[in-house]
């Protein structure tokens, strides 16, 4: 990608397809301490929670009185997706 004098870039079609982005979608650009940037499609909070719950159930999490399987799943996902420093 090349940035214009106005600071604009065009996202390649294969990237837009991969994240399911369409005109009007909001995107977030997050910059880590190492200077690396991550671009992601924003989703609303309810959709985000629904996705998290579906993934947790698919990973075998169930609602149990003595534990927090959804919380355990979220911690494991956070560890799994952390970038090496």
Short mmCIF file of C-alpha atoms in Angstrom, two decimals:
data_model
loop_
_atom_site.label_atom_id
_atom_site.label_comp_id
_atom_site.label_asym_id
_atom_site.label_seq_id
_atom_site.Cartn_x
_atom_site.Cartn_y
_atom_site.Cartn_z
CA UNK A 1 0.00 0.00 0.00
CA UNK A 2 1.10 3.54 -0.61
CA UNK A 3 0.00 6.45 1.54
CA UNK A 4 -1.19 9.61 -0.22
CA UNK A 5 -0.17 13.14 0.79
CA UNK A 6 -3.46 13.28 2.74
CA UNK A 7 -2.50 10.16 4.74
CA UNK A 8 -4.96 7.91 2.94
CA UNK A 9 -4.40 4.30 1.83
CA UNK A 10 -6.45 1.88 -0.20
CA UNK A 11 -6.95 -1.53 1.37
CA UNK A 12 -6.31 -4.39 -1.06
CA UNK A 13 -9.41 -6.30 -2.14
CA UNK A 14 -8.12 -9.60 -0.72
CA UNK A 15 -7.76 -7.96 2.71
CA UNK A 16 -11.25 -6.45 2.55
CA UNK A 17 -12.69 -9.84 1.60
CA UNK A 18 -10.74 -11.63 4.35
CA UNK A 19 -12.20 -9.44 7.10
CA UNK A 20 -15.60 -9.06 5.46
CA UNK A 21 -15.29 -5.26 5.19
CA UNK A 22 -17.74 -3.30 3.06
CA UNK A 23 -18.07 0.44 2.41
CA UNK A 24 -19.29 2.20 5.55
CA UNK A 25 -17.72 -0.30 7.99
CA UNK A 26 -15.67 1.14 10.82
CA UNK A 27 -12.11 -0.13 11.21
CA UNK A 28 -9.71 0.19 14.14
CA UNK A 29 -5.98 0.69 13.84
CA UNK A 30 -4.11 -0.35 16.97
CA UNK A 31 -0.39 0.27 17.42
CA UNK A 32 1.60 -1.91 19.82
CA UNK A 33 4.60 -0.91 21.89
CA UNK A 34 6.85 -2.45 19.22
CA UNK A 35 5.43 -0.10 16.56
CA UNK A 36 3.49 -2.81 14.76
CA UNK A 37 -0.01 -1.86 13.65
CA UNK A 38 -3.06 -4.10 13.57
CA UNK A 39 -6.08 -3.17 11.48
CA UNK A 40 -9.39 -4.81 12.35
CA UNK A 41 -13.03 -4.45 11.46
CA UNK A 42 -15.07 -3.07 14.37
CA UNK A 43 -18.07 -5.05 15.50
CA UNK A 44 -20.66 -3.94 17.99
CA UNK A 45 -20.41 -5.14 21.58
CA UNK A 46 -23.36 -7.56 21.38
CA UNK A 47 -22.02 -9.22 18.23
CA UNK A 48 -18.59 -9.43 19.84
CA UNK A 49 -20.00 -11.18 22.91
CA UNK A 50 -22.01 -13.56 20.74
CA UNK A 51 -18.87 -14.51 18.79
CA UNK A 52 -16.94 -15.04 22.05
CA UNK A 53 -19.72 -17.25 23.45
CA UNK A 54 -19.93 -19.33 20.24
CA UNK A 55 -16.18 -19.87 20.21
CA UNK A 56 -16.19 -20.81 23.89
CA UNK A 57 -18.98 -23.35 23.37
CA UNK A 58 -17.17 -24.75 20.32
CA UNK A 59 -14.06 -25.15 22.48
CA UNK A 60 -16.09 -27.20 24.95
CA UNK A 61 -16.92 -24.57 27.57
CA UNK A 62 -20.13 -25.12 29.50
CA UNK A 63 -21.80 -23.18 32.26
CA UNK A 64 -20.84 -24.78 35.56
CA UNK A 65 -21.64 -23.66 39.10
CA UNK A 66 -18.09 -24.12 40.37
CA UNK A 67 -16.10 -22.39 37.64
CA UNK A 68 -15.96 -19.72 35.00
CA UNK A 69 -15.39 -21.60 31.74
CA UNK A 70 -16.11 -18.56 29.58
CA UNK A 71 -13.59 -16.52 31.55
CA UNK A 72 -11.07 -19.36 31.33
CA UNK A 73 -11.63 -19.49 27.57
CA UNK A 74 -11.09 -15.72 27.24
CA UNK A 75 -7.83 -15.88 29.21
CA UNK A 76 -6.62 -18.80 27.07
CA UNK A 77 -7.56 -16.93 23.85
CA UNK A 78 -5.76 -13.83 25.08
CA UNK A 79 -2.61 -15.85 25.73
CA UNK A 80 -2.92 -17.67 22.40
CA UNK A 81 -3.27 -14.50 20.36
CA UNK A 82 -0.59 -12.39 22.05
CA UNK A 83 2.20 -11.36 19.72
CA UNK A 84 5.70 -12.43 20.76
CA UNK A 85 7.75 -9.50 22.05
#
